[in-house]
Tab-separated table of C-alpha atoms in Angstrom:
chain	number	residue	atom	x	y	z
A	199	MET	CA	-33.543	-45.888	-11.405
A	200	ALA	CA	-32.564	-43.632	-14.651
A	201	ASP	CA	-29.571	-45.294	-16.831
A	202	SER	CA	-26.688	-42.891	-16.174
A	203	GLY	CA	-25.306	-43.851	-19.310
A	204	LYS	CA	-28.286	-42.826	-21.548
A	205	GLU	CA	-28.725	-39.572	-19.782
A	206	ALA	CA	-25.479	-38.663	-20.105
A	207	GLY	CA	-25.715	-39.705	-24.073
A	208	SER	CA	-29.064	-37.494	-24.119
A	209	PRO	CA	-29.214	-34.947	-26.906
A	210	ALA	CA	-29.795	-32.115	-23.841
A	211	ILE	CA	-27.389	-33.379	-21.789
A	212	ARG	CA	-24.743	-33.170	-24.954
A	213	PHE	CA	-25.950	-29.718	-25.581
A	214	THR	CA	-25.436	-28.365	-22.508
A	215	SER	CA	-21.874	-30.016	-22.277
A	216	ILE	CA	-20.872	-28.371	-25.129
A	217	ALA	CA	-22.306	-25.204	-24.317
A	218	LEU	CA	-20.759	-25.075	-21.101
A	219	GLY	CA	-17.272	-26.116	-22.377
A	220	GLY	CA	-17.640	-23.290	-25.044
A	221	LEU	CA	-17.923	-20.690	-22.494
A	222	LEU	CA	-15.152	-22.377	-20.424
A	223	ALA	CA	-13.072	-22.079	-23.235
A	224	ALA	CA	-14.384	-18.244	-24.004
A	225	CYS	CA	-13.372	-17.173	-20.196
A	226	LEU	CA	-10.084	-19.061	-20.599
A	227	GLU	CA	-9.169	-17.190	-23.668
A	228	MET	CA	-10.656	-13.491	-22.081
A	229	ALA	CA	-9.430	-14.099	-18.557
A	230	PRO	CA	-5.585	-13.120	-18.147
A	231	GLY	CA	-3.093	-15.814	-16.419
A	232	PRO	CA	0.124	-16.810	-15.852
A	233	ALA	CA	0.605	-18.155	-19.669
A	234	THR	CA	-1.116	-15.359	-20.380
A	235	ALA	CA	1.381	-12.650	-19.160
A	236	ALA	CA	4.175	-15.273	-20.209
A	237	ARG	CA	3.176	-14.543	-24.048
A	238	VAL	CA	2.912	-10.773	-23.400
A	239	CYS	CA	6.552	-10.728	-21.849
A	240	GLU	CA	7.708	-13.015	-24.811
A	241	ARG	CA	6.272	-10.507	-27.523
A	242	ILE	CA	8.555	-7.168	-26.189
A	243	PRO	CA	10.586	-6.510	-29.451
A	244	GLN	CA	14.139	-6.338	-28.690
A	245	SER	CA	15.257	-5.338	-31.927
A	246	PRO	CA	16.100	-2.584	-32.515
A	247	PRO	CA	17.251	-2.106	-29.248
A	248	SER	CA	15.434	0.106	-26.749
A	249	TYR	CA	15.719	1.426	-23.374
A	250	ALA	CA	11.946	0.979	-23.167
A	251	SER	CA	12.254	-2.892	-24.321
A	252	ARG	CA	15.224	-3.280	-22.313
A	253	ILE	CA	13.128	-1.959	-19.055
A	254	ALA	CA	9.852	-3.870	-20.086
A	255	ALA	CA	12.259	-7.206	-20.540
A	256	VAL	CA	14.026	-7.040	-16.678
A	257	ALA	CA	10.212	-6.481	-15.128
A	258	CYS	CA	8.428	-9.238	-17.076
A	259	ALA	CA	11.358	-11.909	-15.808
A	260	GLU	CA	11.469	-10.305	-12.388
A	261	ASN	CA	7.496	-11.423	-12.133
A	262	SER	CA	8.109	-14.413	-13.961
A	263	LEU	CA	10.574	-15.423	-11.082
A	264	TRP	CA	7.757	-15.016	-8.882
A	265	TYR	CA	5.369	-17.330	-10.775
A	266	SER	CA	4.076	-14.451	-12.414
A	267	PRO	CA	1.750	-13.127	-10.060
A	268	PHE	CA	-1.304	-10.929	-11.441
A	269	ILE	CA	-3.952	-8.515	-10.891
A	270	ASP	CA	-6.684	-8.780	-13.597
A	271	GLU	CA	-8.992	-6.081	-14.964
A	272	GLN	CA	-11.916	-6.194	-12.093
A	273	GLY	CA	-8.789	-5.679	-9.514
A	274	ARG	CA	-8.669	-9.132	-8.033
A	275	LEU	CA	-5.716	-10.802	-6.874
A	276	ALA	CA	-5.787	-13.583	-9.690
A	277	SER	CA	-2.634	-15.566	-8.773
A	278	LEU	CA	0.112	-16.077	-6.196
A	279	SER	CA	2.407	-18.352	-5.236
A	280	VAL	CA	4.851	-17.051	-2.595
A	281	ALA	CA	5.431	-14.297	-0.784
A	282	GLU	CA	8.246	-11.815	-0.248
A	283	THR	CA	10.107	-13.298	2.941
A	284	GLU	CA	9.381	-16.838	2.814
A	285	ARG	CA	11.991	-19.314	2.791
A	286	VAL	CA	10.483	-21.022	-0.536
A	287	ARG	CA	12.203	-21.364	-3.620
A	288	LEU	CA	11.375	-18.925	-6.609
A	289	GLN	CA	10.685	-20.579	-10.110
A	290	ASP	CA	14.418	-20.723	-10.759
A	291	GLY	CA	14.451	-23.633	-8.670
A	292	ALA	CA	17.568	-21.873	-6.537
A	293	THR	CA	16.823	-18.444	-4.940
A	294	LEU	CA	14.598	-17.771	-1.903
A	295	ALA	CA	12.083	-15.175	-1.909
A	296	TRP	CA	13.738	-13.162	0.831
A	297	GLN	CA	16.940	-13.589	-0.902
A	298	ARG	CA	15.829	-12.152	-4.179
A	299	VAL	CA	14.086	-9.322	-2.140
A	300	ALA	CA	17.807	-8.444	-0.573
A	301	GLU	CA	19.074	-8.361	-3.986
A	302	TYR	CA	16.797	-5.795	-5.123
A	303	TRP	CA	17.990	-3.879	-2.474
A	304	LYS	CA	21.708	-4.596	-3.296
A	305	GLY	CA	21.223	-4.434	-6.998
A	306	SER	CA	19.239	-0.864	-6.504
A	307	GLY	CA	22.572	0.545	-5.305
A	308	LEU	CA	20.447	1.614	-2.095
A	309	LEU	CA	21.653	-0.792	0.582
A	310	ALA	CA	24.114	1.432	1.430
A	311	GLN	CA	21.854	3.961	2.031
A	312	MET	CA	19.287	1.946	4.643
A	313	SER	CA	22.218	0.766	7.074
A	314	TYR	CA	20.536	3.011	9.447
A	315	PHE	CA	17.480	0.390	9.508
A	316	PRO	CA	18.247	-2.288	11.922
A	317	GLY	CA	18.841	-5.748	9.802
A	318	ALA	CA	19.912	-3.971	6.645
A	319	ASN	CA	23.720	-4.650	7.154
A	320	ASP	CA	23.030	-7.939	7.543
A	321	CYS	CA	21.502	-8.002	4.134
A	322	SER	CA	25.261	-7.559	2.344
A	323	TYR	CA	26.010	-11.236	3.360
A	324	GLY	CA	25.607	-14.555	2.496
A	325	GLU	CA	23.431	-16.679	4.751
A	326	THR	CA	26.722	-18.033	6.748
A	327	GLN	CA	24.268	-18.066	10.085
A	328	HIS	CA	20.879	-18.148	11.251
A	329	LEU	CA	21.265	-14.797	13.627
A	330	PRO	CA	21.959	-13.000	10.346
A	331	ALA	CA	19.628	-14.200	8.296
A	332	ALA	CA	16.669	-13.717	10.585
A	333	SER	CA	17.677	-10.374	11.061
A	334	CYS	CA	17.794	-9.180	7.441
A	335	ARG	CA	14.428	-10.435	6.857
A	336	ALA	CA	13.437	-8.724	9.243
A	337	PHE	CA	14.939	-5.796	7.570
A	338	LEU	CA	12.490	-7.002	4.379
A	339	THR	CA	9.194	-7.326	6.546
A	340	ASP	CA	9.418	-3.902	7.667
A	341	THR	CA	10.881	-1.935	5.062
A	342	PRO	CA	8.835	-0.971	1.818
A	343	TRP	CA	11.058	-2.392	-1.154
A	344	SER	CA	8.867	-1.050	-4.403
A	345	ALA	CA	10.985	1.482	-4.814
A	346	ALA	CA	14.212	-0.357	-4.589
A	347	PHE	CA	12.492	-2.510	-7.384
A	348	VAL	CA	12.019	0.112	-9.635
A	349	SER	CA	15.383	1.543	-9.176
A	350	PHE	CA	16.855	-2.005	-9.018
A	351	VAL	CA	14.936	-2.481	-12.793
A	352	MET	CA	16.407	0.898	-14.245
A	353	ASN	CA	19.941	-0.018	-13.341
A	354	ARG	CA	19.617	-3.271	-14.710
A	355	ALA	CA	18.169	-2.025	-17.404
A	356	GLY	CA	21.007	1.002	-17.754
A	357	LEU	CA	18.803	3.456	-18.131
A	358	PRO	CA	20.731	6.643	-18.117
A	359	GLY	CA	20.089	9.716	-16.005
A	360	PHE	CA	17.847	7.815	-13.604
A	361	SER	CA	18.282	8.535	-9.986
A	362	ALA	CA	17.984	5.473	-7.692
A	363	SER	CA	15.586	5.932	-4.912
A	364	ALA	CA	13.985	4.003	-1.843
A	365	SER	CA	11.211	6.683	-2.195
A	366	HIS	CA	8.891	6.917	-5.365
A	367	ILE	CA	8.100	10.728	-4.957
A	368	ASP	CA	11.480	11.103	-5.989
A	369	PHE	CA	11.532	9.373	-8.883
A	370	ILE	CA	8.020	12.088	-9.829
A	371	ARG	CA	9.848	15.049	-8.289
A	372	ASP	CA	12.625	14.300	-10.424
A	373	ALA	CA	10.764	14.106	-13.470
A	374	TYR	CA	8.413	17.446	-12.745
A	375	ALA	CA	11.383	19.185	-12.372
A	376	ASN	CA	14.773	17.883	-13.387
A	377	PRO	CA	15.262	18.390	-17.289
A	378	GLY	CA	17.866	15.248	-17.332
A	379	SER	CA	15.641	13.310	-16.183
A	380	PRO	CA	14.675	10.710	-18.344
A	381	TYR	CA	11.269	11.020	-17.576
A	382	ALA	CA	8.239	13.642	-17.875
A	383	LEU	CA	5.268	13.874	-15.887
A	384	HIS	CA	2.340	13.624	-17.558
A	385	ASP	CA	-1.564	12.967	-16.724
A	386	PRO	CA	-2.323	9.351	-16.853
A	387	ASP	CA	-6.046	10.952	-17.846
A	388	THR	CA	-4.327	12.428	-21.197
A	389	THR	CA	-1.387	10.942	-21.893
A	390	THR	CA	-1.196	7.519	-23.733
A	391	PRO	CA	0.726	4.810	-22.086
A	392	GLY	CA	4.013	2.732	-23.176
A	393	ALA	CA	6.904	0.399	-22.279
A	394	GLY	CA	9.164	1.828	-19.970
A	395	ASP	CA	7.364	4.361	-18.591
A	396	LEU	CA	5.837	4.676	-14.898
A	397	LEU	CA	1.994	4.815	-13.823
A	398	CYS	CA	1.630	6.225	-10.248
A	399	PHE	CA	-0.579	6.098	-7.448
A	400	ARG	CA	-0.536	8.363	-3.556
A	401	ARG	CA	-1.308	6.255	-0.921
A	402	GLY	CA	-4.071	7.035	1.910
A	403	GLY	CA	-4.869	10.028	2.905
A	404	THR	CA	-7.611	12.270	0.721
A	405	PRO	CA	-7.519	11.398	-2.632
A	406	ILE	CA	-6.057	14.386	-4.721
A	407	GLY	CA	-5.606	13.218	-8.057
A	408	PRO	CA	-2.842	14.508	-10.943
A	409	GLN	CA	-4.116	18.396	-10.628
A	410	GLY	CA	-3.690	18.159	-6.953
A	411	LEU	CA	-0.153	16.327	-7.217
A	412	ARG	CA	1.196	19.427	-9.753
A	413	GLU	CA	0.068	22.050	-6.891
A	414	MET	CA	1.966	19.971	-4.221
A	415	LEU	CA	4.912	19.572	-6.289
A	416	ALA	CA	4.852	23.878	-7.293
A	417	SER	CA	4.373	24.516	-3.515
A	418	GLY	CA	7.055	21.976	-2.744
A	419	SER	CA	4.787	20.006	-0.015
A	420	ALA	CA	5.323	16.897	-1.513
A	421	GLU	CA	8.049	16.211	0.549
A	422	GLY	CA	7.868	12.478	2.016
A	423	MET	CA	4.632	11.949	0.110
A	424	ASN	CA	3.673	7.948	0.487
A	425	MET	CA	3.600	6.986	-3.353
A	426	HIS	CA	3.834	3.216	-5.458
A	427	CYS	CA	4.673	3.293	-9.044
A	428	ASP	CA	4.430	0.462	-11.550
A	429	ILE	CA	6.375	-0.251	-14.509
A	430	VAL	CA	4.211	-0.580	-18.039
A	431	VAL	CA	5.770	-3.780	-19.679
A	432	ALA	CA	3.447	-4.032	-22.969
A	433	ALA	CA	0.453	-1.098	-23.884
A	434	ASN	CA	-2.211	-3.222	-26.128
A	435	PRO	CA	-0.149	-5.662	-27.911
A	436	GLY	CA	-1.788	-7.680	-30.320
A	437	GLY	CA	-4.193	-5.110	-30.182
A	438	ASP	CA	-5.931	-6.699	-27.154
A	439	GLY	CA	-7.038	-3.462	-25.898
A	440	LYS	CA	-5.171	-3.912	-22.030
A	441	LEU	CA	-2.271	-2.375	-20.315
A	442	TYR	CA	0.078	-4.747	-18.842
A	443	LEU	CA	2.204	-3.094	-15.638
A	444	VAL	CA	4.991	-4.594	-13.488
A	445	GLY	CA	5.470	-3.586	-9.665
A	446	GLY	CA	7.462	-4.607	-6.872
A	447	ASN	CA	6.083	-5.254	-2.944
A	448	VAL	CA	2.468	-5.521	-4.458
A	449	LEU	CA	0.894	-8.135	-2.508
A	450	GLN	CA	4.029	-9.168	-1.503
A	451	GLY	CA	5.412	-9.850	-4.745
A	452	VAL	CA	6.514	-8.943	-8.076
A	453	THR	CA	3.170	-8.634	-9.235
A	454	MET	CA	1.513	-8.090	-12.787
A	455	ARG	CA	-1.091	-5.381	-13.062
A	456	VAL	CA	-3.991	-5.512	-15.928
A	457	LEU	CA	-5.690	-2.466	-17.064
A	458	PRO	CA	-7.790	-1.440	-20.110
A	459	LEU	CA	-7.420	0.611	-22.868
A	460	ASN	CA	-9.621	2.835	-25.149
A	461	ARG	CA	-9.389	2.559	-28.601
A	462	SER	CA	-6.855	5.893	-28.630
A	463	GLY	CA	-4.412	3.744	-26.272
A	464	MET	CA	-5.510	5.477	-23.150
A	465	ILE	CA	-6.097	4.147	-19.987
A	466	TRP	CA	-10.000	3.507	-20.088
A	467	GLY	CA	-12.129	3.405	-16.576
A	468	LEU	CA	-9.439	3.789	-14.103
A	469	PRO	CA	-10.511	3.166	-11.192
A	470	ARG	CA	-10.388	5.918	-8.383
A	471	LYS	CA	-10.501	6.656	-4.620
A	472	THR	CA	-12.967	9.082	-3.460
A	473	SER	CA	-13.270	11.226	-0.411
A	474	ASN	CA	-16.337	8.719	0.660
A	475	PRO	CA	-14.552	5.198	0.748
A	476	VAL	CA	-15.854	2.337	-0.921
A	477	ASP	CA	-17.502	-0.487	1.145
A	478	CYS	CA	-15.486	-3.438	0.197
A	479	GLN	CA	-17.057	-6.068	2.206
A	480	PRO	CA	-18.504	-9.745	2.264
A	481	GLY	CA	-21.287	-9.334	0.221
A	482	ASN	CA	-20.075	-6.408	-1.571
A	483	ALA	CA	-17.493	-7.356	-4.391
A	484	ALA	CA	-18.142	-5.614	-6.483
A	485	ALA	CA	-16.651	-2.690	-4.510
A	486	CYS	CA	-13.573	-4.218	-3.815
A	487	SER	CA	-10.372	-3.369	-6.515
A	488	PHE	CA	-7.044	-3.495	-6.325
A	489	ASN	CA	-7.086	-1.108	-8.540
A	490	ARG	CA	-9.110	1.546	-7.397
A	491	GLN	CA	-6.045	3.768	-5.981
A	492	ASP	CA	-5.787	7.593	-6.311
A	493	TRP	CA	-3.738	7.710	-9.725
A	494	VAL	CA	-1.847	10.795	-9.846
A	495	ALA	CA	1.388	10.530	-12.161
A	496	LEU	CA	1.999	9.239	-15.759
A	497	LEU	CA	6.376	9.330	-15.606
A	498	LYS	CA	6.957	9.203	-19.514
A	499	LEU	CA	9.978	7.570	-20.578
A	500	LYS	CA	11.611	10.606	-23.131
A	501	PRO	CA	12.862	9.472	-26.390
A	502	LEU	CA	16.196	8.451	-25.731
A	503	PRO	CA	19.111	7.175	-27.952
A	504	ALA	CA	19.370	3.603	-28.667
A	505	PRO	CA	21.735	1.801	-26.397
A	506	SER	CA	24.837	0.257	-28.172
A	507	GLY	CA	23.362	-3.698	-27.783
A	508	PRO	CA	20.604	-6.043	-26.536
A	509	LEU	CA	20.332	-6.573	-23.203
A	510	PRO	CA	22.804	-9.028	-21.597
A	511	MET	CA	19.844	-11.111	-19.073
A	512	PRO	CA	21.097	-13.239	-16.838
A	513	ASP	CA	19.649	-16.897	-17.355
A	514	THR	CA	16.836	-16.977	-14.075
A	515	LEU	CA	16.220	-20.739	-14.365
A	516	SER	CA	19.897	-21.817	-14.313
A	517	GLN	CA	21.364	-20.001	-10.899
A	518	GLN	CA	24.964	-20.202	-10.921
A	519	CYS	CA	25.571	-20.438	-7.393
A	520	CYS	CA	22.915	-20.280	-4.432
A	521	THR	CA	23.408	-20.187	-0.797
A	522	GLN	CA	20.654	-22.402	0.190
A	523	CYS	CA	21.211	-25.516	-2.094
A	524	PRO	CA	18.212	-28.224	-3.302
A	525	LEU	CA	19.669	-31.788	-2.951
A	526	PRO	CA	20.742	-33.719	-5.297
A	527	MET	CA	22.305	-30.814	-6.304
A	528	PRO	CA	21.585	-30.260	-10.379
A	529	ALA	CA	24.815	-30.022	-12.568
A	530	ASP	CA	24.793	-26.568	-13.416
A	531	MET	CA	24.777	-25.382	-10.143
A	532	LYS	CA	27.537	-24.338	-7.615
A	533	ARG	CA	27.590	-23.635	-4.226
A	534	CYS	CA	27.765	-19.410	-3.787
A	535	PRO	CA	31.437	-18.456	-1.538
A	536	VAL	CA	30.988	-17.506	2.132
A	537	LEU	CA	31.692	-14.371	2.026
A	538	GLU	CA	33.439	-13.916	5.499
A	539	ARG	CA	32.257	-10.388	7.683
A	540	PRO	CA	34.516	-7.470	8.063
A	541	VAL	CA	36.493	-7.139	11.236
A	542	ASP	CA	34.932	-4.096	12.389
A	543	MET	CA	31.877	-5.866	12.050
A	544	GLN	CA	32.449	-8.922	14.128
A	545	PRO	CA	31.127	-9.528	17.230
A	546	GLY	CA	32.854	-7.999	20.609
A	547	SER	CA	35.100	-6.209	17.962
A	548	SER	CA	36.546	-2.909	19.567
A	549	ALA	CA	37.308	-1.192	16.294
A	550	PRO	CA	35.374	2.091	15.597
């Protein structure tokens, strides 16, 4: 029997080990991951203050809170730790995933508009009993929240002139028709993206492309169009040739997306859906990509006067209060006060 110690120490084995180690290091260097995403977010300039940097900082902080899930350049989901309505704590160690989604509805100012959806009203209150929590979570599961996330980020960043909405098409129509909008509608194939911009695609149906979108907007037939927009948080940071975006309700979380840029800073080789769907299935993995969409719009953030100061960001790693608290409770944490339901919402109430 061969001596395993000698085999391991042979020149051929040593060379193979070194080569494989170098290849692994190179792959780790090239592949975007949670650590890379964190470095991208850490490099967002906060001085001089700008709305673009504010928007990027808020979106990055939320992605980090969800354990930095991301879709790589090949359109593969490369990291996912928690889903939207799970009773799993996010990275701050205190916030439950479903409660954070509820906060996007509340922090965007849109929750009251959703009161006709079953369970929406129960998202306004702390988890005082199991039934309201369950119905709130049902609302969060059944109702797309990606536009609420964008609205939450813009509200937190204090972007002037932005109109919050539960529908992405409203952002696009506003950029197209409203001179007072902080955004302008552009073609993603011919415009350089930057931090604070929104990159949008159309969901479902026959692909229409950027020109088809403009024609529908001009004819007034874009009403109710099913869309999704991601927020650009960084473009070519450190000259890495990549575009980094963050979107809510992307694969049931707040997920980063990575796209390639060319030397001119334009999005390069943007995967597009066609009228003949690509056959994505086992054995044809090359055809599968979460980045293959009907990309139709880049909402470009207009030049705006600088905000008066830096963005006061909440410390997501030291939650001020909790409703479902870990035990033993950390010294810097306290229980959130219980919010009693109004009299007219108590069971059996005869109030109108």
